[in-house]
XYZ file of C-alpha atoms in Angstrom:
596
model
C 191.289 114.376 34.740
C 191.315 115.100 38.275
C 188.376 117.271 38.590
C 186.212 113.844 37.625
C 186.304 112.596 40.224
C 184.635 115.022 42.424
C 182.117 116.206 39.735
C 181.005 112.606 39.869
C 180.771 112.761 43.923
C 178.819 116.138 43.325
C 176.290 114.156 40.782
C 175.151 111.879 43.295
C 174.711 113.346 46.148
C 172.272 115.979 44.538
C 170.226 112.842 42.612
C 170.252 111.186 46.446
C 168.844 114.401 47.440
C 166.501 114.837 44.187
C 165.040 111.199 45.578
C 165.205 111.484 49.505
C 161.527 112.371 49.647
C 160.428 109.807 47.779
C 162.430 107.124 49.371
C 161.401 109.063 52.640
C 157.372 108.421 51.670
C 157.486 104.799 50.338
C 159.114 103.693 53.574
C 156.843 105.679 55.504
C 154.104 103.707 53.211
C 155.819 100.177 53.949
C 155.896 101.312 58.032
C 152.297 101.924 58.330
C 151.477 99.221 56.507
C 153.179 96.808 58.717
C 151.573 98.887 61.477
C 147.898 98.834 60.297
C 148.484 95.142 59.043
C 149.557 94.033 62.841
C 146.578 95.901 64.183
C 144.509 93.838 61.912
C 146.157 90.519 62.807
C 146.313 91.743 66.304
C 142.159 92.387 66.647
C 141.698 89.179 64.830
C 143.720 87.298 67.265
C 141.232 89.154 69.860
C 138.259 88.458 68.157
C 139.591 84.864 67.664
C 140.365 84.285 71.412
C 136.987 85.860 72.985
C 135.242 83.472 70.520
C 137.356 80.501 71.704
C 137.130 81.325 75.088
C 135.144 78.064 76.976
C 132.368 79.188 78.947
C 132.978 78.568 83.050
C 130.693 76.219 84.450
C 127.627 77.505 85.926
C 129.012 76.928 89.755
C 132.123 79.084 88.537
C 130.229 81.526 86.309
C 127.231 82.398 89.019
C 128.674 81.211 92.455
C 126.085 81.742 94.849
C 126.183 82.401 98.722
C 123.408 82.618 100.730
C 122.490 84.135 104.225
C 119.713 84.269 106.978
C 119.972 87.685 108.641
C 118.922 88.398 111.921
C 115.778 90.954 110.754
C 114.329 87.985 109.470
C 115.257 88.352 105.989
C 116.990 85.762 103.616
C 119.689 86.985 101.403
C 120.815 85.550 98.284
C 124.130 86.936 96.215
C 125.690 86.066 92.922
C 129.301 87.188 92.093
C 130.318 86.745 88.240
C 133.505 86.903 86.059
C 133.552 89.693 83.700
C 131.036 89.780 80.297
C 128.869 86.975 82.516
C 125.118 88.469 83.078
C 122.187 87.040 84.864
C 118.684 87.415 84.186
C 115.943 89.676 86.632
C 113.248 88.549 85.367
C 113.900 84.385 84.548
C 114.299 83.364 88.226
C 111.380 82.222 90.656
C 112.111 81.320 94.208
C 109.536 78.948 96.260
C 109.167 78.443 99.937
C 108.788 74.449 99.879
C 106.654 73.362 102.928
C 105.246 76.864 104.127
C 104.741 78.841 100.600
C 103.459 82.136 102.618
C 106.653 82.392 104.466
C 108.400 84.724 101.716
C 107.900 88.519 101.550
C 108.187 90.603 98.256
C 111.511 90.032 96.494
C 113.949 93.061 97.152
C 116.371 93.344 93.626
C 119.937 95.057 94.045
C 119.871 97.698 91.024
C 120.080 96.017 87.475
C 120.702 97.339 84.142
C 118.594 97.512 80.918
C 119.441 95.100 77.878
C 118.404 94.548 75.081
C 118.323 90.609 74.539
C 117.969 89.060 71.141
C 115.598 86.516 73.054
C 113.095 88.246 75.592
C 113.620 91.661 74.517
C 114.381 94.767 76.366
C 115.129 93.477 80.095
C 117.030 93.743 83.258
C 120.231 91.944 83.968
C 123.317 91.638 85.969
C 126.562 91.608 86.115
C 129.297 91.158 87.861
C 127.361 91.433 91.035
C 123.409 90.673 92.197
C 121.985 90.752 95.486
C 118.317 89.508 96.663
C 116.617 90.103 99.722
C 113.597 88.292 101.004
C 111.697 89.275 104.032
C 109.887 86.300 106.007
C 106.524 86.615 107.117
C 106.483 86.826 110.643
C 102.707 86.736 110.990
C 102.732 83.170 109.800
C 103.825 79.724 111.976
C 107.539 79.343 110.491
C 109.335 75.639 110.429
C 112.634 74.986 112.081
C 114.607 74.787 108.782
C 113.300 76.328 105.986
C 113.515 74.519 102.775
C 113.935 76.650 99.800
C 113.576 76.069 96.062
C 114.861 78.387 93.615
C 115.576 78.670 89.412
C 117.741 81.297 87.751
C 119.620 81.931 84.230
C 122.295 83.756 82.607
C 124.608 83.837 79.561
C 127.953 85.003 78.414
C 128.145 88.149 76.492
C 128.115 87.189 73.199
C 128.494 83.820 73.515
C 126.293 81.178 75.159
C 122.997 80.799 77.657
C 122.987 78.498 79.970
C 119.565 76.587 80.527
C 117.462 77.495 83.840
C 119.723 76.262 87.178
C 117.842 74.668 89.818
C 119.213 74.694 93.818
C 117.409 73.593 96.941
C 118.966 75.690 100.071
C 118.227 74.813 103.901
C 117.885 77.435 106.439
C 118.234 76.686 110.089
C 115.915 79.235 111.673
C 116.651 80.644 114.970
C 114.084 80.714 117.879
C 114.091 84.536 117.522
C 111.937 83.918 114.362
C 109.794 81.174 114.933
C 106.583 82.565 115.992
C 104.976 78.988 116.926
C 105.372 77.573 120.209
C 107.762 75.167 120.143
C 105.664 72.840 121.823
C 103.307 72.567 119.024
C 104.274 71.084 116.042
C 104.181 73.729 112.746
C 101.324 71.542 111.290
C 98.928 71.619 114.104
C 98.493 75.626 113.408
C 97.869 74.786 109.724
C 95.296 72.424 110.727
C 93.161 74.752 112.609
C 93.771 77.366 109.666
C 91.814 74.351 107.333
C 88.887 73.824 109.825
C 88.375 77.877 110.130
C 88.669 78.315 106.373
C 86.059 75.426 105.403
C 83.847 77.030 108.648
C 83.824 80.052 106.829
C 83.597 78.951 103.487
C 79.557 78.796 104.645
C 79.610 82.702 104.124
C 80.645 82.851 100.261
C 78.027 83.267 97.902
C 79.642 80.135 95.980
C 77.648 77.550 98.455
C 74.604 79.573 99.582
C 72.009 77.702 96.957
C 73.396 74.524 98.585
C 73.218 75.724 102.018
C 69.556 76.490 101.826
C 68.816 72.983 100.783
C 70.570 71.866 103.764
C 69.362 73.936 105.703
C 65.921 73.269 104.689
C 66.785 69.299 105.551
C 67.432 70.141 108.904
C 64.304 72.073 109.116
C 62.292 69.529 108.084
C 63.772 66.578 110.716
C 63.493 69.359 113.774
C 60.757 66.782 115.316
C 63.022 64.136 114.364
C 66.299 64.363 116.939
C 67.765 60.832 115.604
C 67.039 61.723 112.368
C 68.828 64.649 112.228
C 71.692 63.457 113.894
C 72.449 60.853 111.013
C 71.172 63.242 108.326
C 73.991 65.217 109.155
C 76.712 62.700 109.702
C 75.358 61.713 106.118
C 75.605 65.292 104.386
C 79.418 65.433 106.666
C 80.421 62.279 105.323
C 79.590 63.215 101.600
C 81.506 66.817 101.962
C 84.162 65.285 104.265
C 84.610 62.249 101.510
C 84.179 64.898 98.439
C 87.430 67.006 100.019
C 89.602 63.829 100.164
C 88.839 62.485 96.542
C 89.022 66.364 95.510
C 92.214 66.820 96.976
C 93.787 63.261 96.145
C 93.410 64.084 92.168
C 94.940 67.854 92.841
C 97.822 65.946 94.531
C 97.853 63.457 91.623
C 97.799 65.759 89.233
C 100.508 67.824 90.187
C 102.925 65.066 91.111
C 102.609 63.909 87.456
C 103.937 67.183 86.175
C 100.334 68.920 86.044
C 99.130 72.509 86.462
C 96.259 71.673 88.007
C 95.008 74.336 91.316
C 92.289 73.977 93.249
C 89.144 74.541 91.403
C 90.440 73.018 88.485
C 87.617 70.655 88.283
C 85.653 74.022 87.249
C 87.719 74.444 83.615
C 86.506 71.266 82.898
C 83.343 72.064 80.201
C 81.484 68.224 81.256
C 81.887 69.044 85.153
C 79.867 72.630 84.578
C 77.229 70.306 82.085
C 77.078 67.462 84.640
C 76.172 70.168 87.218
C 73.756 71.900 85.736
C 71.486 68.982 85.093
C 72.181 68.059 88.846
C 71.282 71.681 89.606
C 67.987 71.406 87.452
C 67.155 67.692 89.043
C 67.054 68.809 92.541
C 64.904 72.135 91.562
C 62.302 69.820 89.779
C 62.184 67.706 92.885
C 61.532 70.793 95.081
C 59.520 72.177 92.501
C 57.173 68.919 93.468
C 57.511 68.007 89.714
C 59.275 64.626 90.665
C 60.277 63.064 93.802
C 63.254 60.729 93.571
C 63.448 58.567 96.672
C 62.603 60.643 100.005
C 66.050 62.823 100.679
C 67.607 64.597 97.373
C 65.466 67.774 98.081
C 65.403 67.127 101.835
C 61.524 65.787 101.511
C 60.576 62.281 102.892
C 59.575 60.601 106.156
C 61.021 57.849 108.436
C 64.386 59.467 108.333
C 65.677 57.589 111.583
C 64.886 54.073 109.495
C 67.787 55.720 107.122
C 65.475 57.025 103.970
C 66.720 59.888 102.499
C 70.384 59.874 103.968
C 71.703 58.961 100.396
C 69.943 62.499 99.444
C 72.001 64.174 102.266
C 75.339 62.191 101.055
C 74.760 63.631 97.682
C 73.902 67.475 99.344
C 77.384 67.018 100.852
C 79.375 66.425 97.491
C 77.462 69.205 95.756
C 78.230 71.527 98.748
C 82.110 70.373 98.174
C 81.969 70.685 94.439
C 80.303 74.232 94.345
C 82.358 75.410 97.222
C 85.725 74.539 95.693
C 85.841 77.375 93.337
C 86.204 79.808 96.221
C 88.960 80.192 98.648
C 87.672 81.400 102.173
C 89.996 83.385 104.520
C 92.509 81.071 106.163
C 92.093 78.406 103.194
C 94.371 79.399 101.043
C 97.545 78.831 103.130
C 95.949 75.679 104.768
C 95.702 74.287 100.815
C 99.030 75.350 99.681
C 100.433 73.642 102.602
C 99.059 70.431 101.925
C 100.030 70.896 98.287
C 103.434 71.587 98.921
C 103.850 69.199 101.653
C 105.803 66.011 101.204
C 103.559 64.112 103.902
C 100.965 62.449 102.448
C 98.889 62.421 105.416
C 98.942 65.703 106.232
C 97.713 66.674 102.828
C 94.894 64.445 103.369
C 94.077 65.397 106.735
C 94.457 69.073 105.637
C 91.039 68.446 103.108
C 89.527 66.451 106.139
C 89.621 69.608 108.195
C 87.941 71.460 105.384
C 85.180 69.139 104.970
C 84.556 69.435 108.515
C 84.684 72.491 109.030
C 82.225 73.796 106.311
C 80.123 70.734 107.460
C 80.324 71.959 111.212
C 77.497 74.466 111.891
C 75.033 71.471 110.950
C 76.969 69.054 113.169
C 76.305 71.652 116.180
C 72.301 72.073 115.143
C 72.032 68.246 115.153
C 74.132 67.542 118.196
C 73.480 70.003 120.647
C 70.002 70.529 121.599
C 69.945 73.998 123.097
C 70.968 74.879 119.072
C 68.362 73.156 117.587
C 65.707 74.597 119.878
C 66.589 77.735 118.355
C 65.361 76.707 115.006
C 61.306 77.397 113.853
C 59.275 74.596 113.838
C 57.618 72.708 111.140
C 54.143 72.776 109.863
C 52.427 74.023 106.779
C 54.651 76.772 105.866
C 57.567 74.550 104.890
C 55.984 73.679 101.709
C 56.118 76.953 100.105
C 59.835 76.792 101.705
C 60.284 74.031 99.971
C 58.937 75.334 96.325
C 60.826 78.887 96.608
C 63.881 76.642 97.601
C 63.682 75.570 93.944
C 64.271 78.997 92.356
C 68.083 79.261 93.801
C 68.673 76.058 91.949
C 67.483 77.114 88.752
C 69.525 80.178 89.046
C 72.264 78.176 90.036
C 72.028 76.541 86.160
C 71.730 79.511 84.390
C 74.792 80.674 85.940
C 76.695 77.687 85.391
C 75.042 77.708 81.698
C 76.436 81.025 81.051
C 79.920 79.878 82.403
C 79.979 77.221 79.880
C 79.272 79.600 77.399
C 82.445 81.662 78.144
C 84.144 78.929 78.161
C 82.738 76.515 75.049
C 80.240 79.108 72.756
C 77.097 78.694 72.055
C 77.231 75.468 70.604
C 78.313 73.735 73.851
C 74.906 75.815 75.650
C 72.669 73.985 73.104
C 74.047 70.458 74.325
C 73.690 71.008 77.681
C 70.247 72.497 77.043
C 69.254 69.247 75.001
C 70.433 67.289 77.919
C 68.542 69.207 80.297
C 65.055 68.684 78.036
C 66.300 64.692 77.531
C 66.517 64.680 81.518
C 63.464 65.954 82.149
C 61.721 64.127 80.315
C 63.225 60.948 81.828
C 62.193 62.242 85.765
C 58.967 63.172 84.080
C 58.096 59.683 83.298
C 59.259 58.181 85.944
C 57.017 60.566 88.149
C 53.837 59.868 85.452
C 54.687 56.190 85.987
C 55.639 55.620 89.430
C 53.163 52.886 90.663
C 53.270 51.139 87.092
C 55.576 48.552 86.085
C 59.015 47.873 86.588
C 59.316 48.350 82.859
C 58.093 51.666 82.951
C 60.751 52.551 85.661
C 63.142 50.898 83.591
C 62.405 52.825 80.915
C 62.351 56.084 82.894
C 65.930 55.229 84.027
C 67.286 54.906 80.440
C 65.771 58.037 79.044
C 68.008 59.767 82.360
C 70.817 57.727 81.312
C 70.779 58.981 77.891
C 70.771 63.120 79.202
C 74.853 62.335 79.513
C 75.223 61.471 75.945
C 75.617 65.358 74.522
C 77.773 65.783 77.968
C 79.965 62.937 76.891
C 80.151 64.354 73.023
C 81.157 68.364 74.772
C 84.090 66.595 76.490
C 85.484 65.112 73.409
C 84.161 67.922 70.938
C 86.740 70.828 70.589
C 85.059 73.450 69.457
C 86.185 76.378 66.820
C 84.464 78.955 69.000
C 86.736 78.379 71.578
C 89.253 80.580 70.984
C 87.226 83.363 69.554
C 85.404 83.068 72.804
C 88.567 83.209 75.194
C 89.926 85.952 72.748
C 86.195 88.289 72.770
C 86.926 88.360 76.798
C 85.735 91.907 77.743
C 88.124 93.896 79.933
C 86.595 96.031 82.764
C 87.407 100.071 82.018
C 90.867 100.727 82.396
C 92.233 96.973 82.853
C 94.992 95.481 80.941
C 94.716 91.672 80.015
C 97.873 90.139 82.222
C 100.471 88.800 80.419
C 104.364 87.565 81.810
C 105.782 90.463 79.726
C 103.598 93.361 80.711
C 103.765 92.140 84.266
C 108.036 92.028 84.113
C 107.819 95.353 82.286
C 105.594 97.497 84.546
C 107.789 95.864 87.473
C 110.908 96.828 86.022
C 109.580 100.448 85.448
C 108.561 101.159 88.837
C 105.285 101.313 88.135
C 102.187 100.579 91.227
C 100.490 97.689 89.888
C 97.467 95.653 90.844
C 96.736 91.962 89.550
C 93.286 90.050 89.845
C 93.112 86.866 89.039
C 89.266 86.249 88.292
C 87.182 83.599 86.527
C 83.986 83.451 85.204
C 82.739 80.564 87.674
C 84.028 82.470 90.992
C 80.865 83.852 92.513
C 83.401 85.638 95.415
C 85.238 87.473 92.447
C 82.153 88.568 90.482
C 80.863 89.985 94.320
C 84.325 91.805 94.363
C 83.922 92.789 91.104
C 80.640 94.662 91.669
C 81.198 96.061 94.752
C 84.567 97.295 94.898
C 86.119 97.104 91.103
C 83.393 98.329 88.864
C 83.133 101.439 91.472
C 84.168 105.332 90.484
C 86.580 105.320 93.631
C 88.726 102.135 92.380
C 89.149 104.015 89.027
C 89.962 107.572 90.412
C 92.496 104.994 93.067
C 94.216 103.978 90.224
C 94.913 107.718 88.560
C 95.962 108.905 91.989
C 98.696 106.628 92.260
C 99.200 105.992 88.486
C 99.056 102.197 89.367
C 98.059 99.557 85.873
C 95.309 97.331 86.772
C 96.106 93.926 85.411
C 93.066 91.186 84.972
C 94.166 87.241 84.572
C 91.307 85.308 83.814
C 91.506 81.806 84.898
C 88.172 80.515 83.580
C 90.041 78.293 81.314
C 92.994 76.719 81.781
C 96.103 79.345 81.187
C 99.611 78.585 81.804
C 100.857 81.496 82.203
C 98.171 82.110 85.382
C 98.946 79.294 87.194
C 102.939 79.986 87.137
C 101.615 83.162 88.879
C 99.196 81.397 91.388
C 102.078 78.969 92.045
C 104.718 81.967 92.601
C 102.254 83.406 95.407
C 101.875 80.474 96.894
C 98.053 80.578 96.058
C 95.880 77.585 95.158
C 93.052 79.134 93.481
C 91.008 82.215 92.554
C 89.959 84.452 93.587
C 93.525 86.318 94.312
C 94.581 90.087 94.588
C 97.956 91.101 94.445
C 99.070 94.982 95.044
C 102.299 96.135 94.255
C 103.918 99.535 95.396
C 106.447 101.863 93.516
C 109.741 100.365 95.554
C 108.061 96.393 94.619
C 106.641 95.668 97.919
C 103.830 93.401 97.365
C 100.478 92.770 99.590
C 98.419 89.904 98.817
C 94.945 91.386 100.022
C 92.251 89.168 101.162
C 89.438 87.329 99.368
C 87.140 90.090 100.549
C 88.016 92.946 99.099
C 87.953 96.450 100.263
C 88.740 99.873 98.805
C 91.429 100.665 101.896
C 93.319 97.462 101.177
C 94.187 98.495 97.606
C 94.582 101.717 98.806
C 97.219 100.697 101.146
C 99.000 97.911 99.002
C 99.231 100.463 96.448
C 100.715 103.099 98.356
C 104.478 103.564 98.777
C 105.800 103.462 102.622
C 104.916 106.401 104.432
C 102.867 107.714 101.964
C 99.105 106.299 102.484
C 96.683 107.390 100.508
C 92.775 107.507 101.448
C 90.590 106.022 98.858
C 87.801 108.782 97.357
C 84.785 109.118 99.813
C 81.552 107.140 98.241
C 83.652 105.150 96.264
């Protein structure tokens, strides 16, 4: 059987080849199953090892270098490791001793993200750069002393908290614009005695200022008299300032928002002062007379009657006054609140007092001034009784302040205070040559006017919020908020912020003449700018982070910003051109609309 053999050979080779594709396929199987199966393991391991990866620390993950450039500019950078990002918008820089000395922050380009926290902003990575411009218009210190906060995560992974870093900058000569003779102080000094001089112009003091000035009227026959009426009115506004500016100081240091002003949120301050408001009209009125001085009335003023009445003029000139922030004041107050010298910052408020306490200083002092002034006789009377009508006015305003602030409810307290207090200066008027029990009695009725104040400071009213929320917005204003600001920012987009409140005579002047005008609106359109309103009438957090981050210490304040982020901070006066010009991008002015 020798042909089995090779019949055998023949019958497997053609079963190997009836099962070569099938062999072919299920190895082909068991291949790319290995394959896919070490892909798998082999993104897992990835997956696995970015998740385990430990997150740098924050010196490592966002080293920063910074540099003072001979144009006067300060330049910060931040250099990254890959999937590391830092937040635009969630850093603030500060300016420790001279808070005007930085320019508008100038951003190296970002890129949009969309983060599960704050939403759609700008970030990062790998690489930042910042560049701030120093005012050269301003006295600048030998070493600047800077104060900055930033954050940033890792992709997918952690966010650190908000880093804080204090950098010194040696400043050349080349960019101090002081002489070095004089020390940087002594320029902010003389910026506090001009500012409180011309705090005498704004509308906030001007019923106060007529009762002075009716005072020094009245004691033109009088030289010694005057003289020490006015070192009395000096030393109330001069001593107001210091105790004024000691609590802002106090405040602050104990982790407090408070700004100059502040006193002016406060619903019992606005109460207390409109019964002091409606006291001193009654008194010019001639419906009581307390003592011989409140209303500037009396006799034998160089025997001292009547300077207490010129003490108390002073504080009420401080308290009325503070609201407002005259040219020159602003800087002069930021200073002292920034400063680490306690006795600058009190000689800083000094200078204030004097200053808005100056022009009567020079009518009682210098003789060829006070010949200039009419003098007395029968026509001061009348004086006198229209003098009464500012301070009435001065209530109602003050009335409708707490109103905005409190509701109605907290108007019908003060209004039952004000009938409880008149009735107490009433009887002490119908009673003055009875009794000392009458007096006594008098006294306690005037005592009791505080009680409904005392019950609106503790009382927390449900109108509140419905109040603060029923805010009307001026045509075409947007009410400010962190986000909207970031956003428009991060678009591109011209913006101008106004930080107002209610009890800011100078804004509510700006407000009428310039904002509420057809030319600010068709300003706006032209250079498609948002107009953003912050309304600081009661306290807001959110407002005074922004006060703080332009190194302003109250309202009002006007901030333009340009397409490219330039910002102008325009003055308390404001003008059509100004916003016109902060507004406009470089080299592009544009002329506000005629009549406007």
């Amino acid at each position: 059987m020798r042909w089995a053999g090779p019949i055998a050979r023949g019958l497997m080779l053609a079963v190997a080849a009836l099962l070569s594709p099938s062999i072919a396929l299920a190895d082909e199987a068991t291949t790319n199953a290995y394959e896919s199966g070490a892909d798998e393991r082999s993104a897992s391991d990835r997956s696995r090892s970015e998740a385990d990866v430990e997150p740098l620390p924050v010196e490592q993950a966002f080293a920063l270098t910074s540099k003072l450039s001979g144009d006067g500019s300060v330049t910060l950078e931040w250099r990254m490791p890959p999937g590391y990002y830092l937040y635009r918008d969630r850093f603030s820089l500060q300016a420790v001793d001279t808070p005007q000395a930085l320019g508008a922050l100038q951003w190296s380009e970002g890129r949009q993200h969309q983060d599960p926290q704050f939403g759609n902003v700008t970030v990062f990575y790998d690489h930042a750069r910042l560049r701030v411009p120093l005012q050269r218009d301003m006295p600048l210190p030998q070493r600047l002393e800077l104060k900055l906060s930033f954050q940033g995560c890792l992709e997918n992974s952690v966010c650190y908290p908000p880093t804080s870093r204090r950098l010194s900058l040696e400043l050349p000569p080349s960019l101090r614009t002081q002489d070095e003779t004089a020390p940087p102080w002594l320029g902010i000094l003389l910026m506090a005695f001009a500012g409180g001089l011309l705090l005498n112009l704004m509308p906030c003091v001007l019923p106060v200022l007529s009762l002075k000035a009716f005072s020094i009227l009245h004691a033109a026959d009088d030289p010694i008299g005057a003289k020490w009426r006015a070192l009395a009115y000096t030393a109330g506004v001069v001593s107001s300032f210091a105790i004024l500016g000691g609590i802002v100081l106090t405040l602050r240091a104990s982790g407090g928002a408070a700004g100059w002003g502040f006193h002016m949120q406060q619903s019992w301050v606005i109460g207390l002062l409109v019964l002091v408001m409606l006291a001193v009209g009654l008194g010019l009125s001639g419906v009581v007379t307390v003592g011989a001085g409140l209303a500037g009335v009396g006799q034998r003023h160089a025997q001292g009657r009547g300077l207490i009445g010129d003490f108390v003029t002073g504080v009420l000139a401080c308290v009325v006054a503070s609201p407002c922030t005259a040219p020159f004041m602003g800087a002069s107050v930021a200073y002292a609140l920034a400063t680490p010298r306690p006795w600058l910052a009190l000689a800083v408020f000094v200078l204030l007092g004097l200053g808005l306490a100056a022009p009567f200083l020079l009518i009682a002092f210098v003789p060829r001034a006070a010949r200039r002034l009419p003098r007395p006789g029968a026509w001061m009377d009348t004086l006198k009784q229209w003098l009464a009508f500012p301070m009435y006015a001065t209530a109602v305003w003050l009335l409708w302040v707490l109103g905005k602030q409190r509701g109605v409810d907290a108007m019908a307290l003060v209004l039952l205070a004000a009938v409880v207090l008149a009735l107490g200066l009433w009887w002490f008027e119908k009673n003055r040559f009875a009794g000392a029990r009458q007096r006594r009695l008098a006294a306690l009725i005037v005592a009791l006017s505080l009680a409904p104040l005392a019950m609106l400071g503790a009382w927390q009213g449900d109108a509140v919020p419905a109040v603060a929320s029923k805010t009307e917005l001026p045509v075409g204003a947007e009410r400010f908020t962190s986000a909207r600001f970031a956003e428009l920012r991060a678009q591109g987009r011209p913006v101008f912020v106004n930080v107002t409140a209610d009890w800011c005579l100078t804004c509510k002047v700006n407000q009428a003449a310039v904002l509420e005008r057809d030319g600010f609106r068709v300003l706006l359109k032209d250079t498609d700018a948002v107009y953003l309103v912050a309304d600081y009438t009661q306290p807001d957090a959110a407002i005074a982070a922004l006060l703080e981050e332009q190194g302003a210490v109250g309202v009002p304040l006007y901030v333009g910003y340009d397409r490219e982020g330039r910002r102008t901070k325009l003055a308390a006066v404001l003008s059509l051109q100004g916003i016109a010009d902060a507004l406009a991008q470089a080299g592009s002015p544009v002329s506000p609309t005629a009549g406007g």
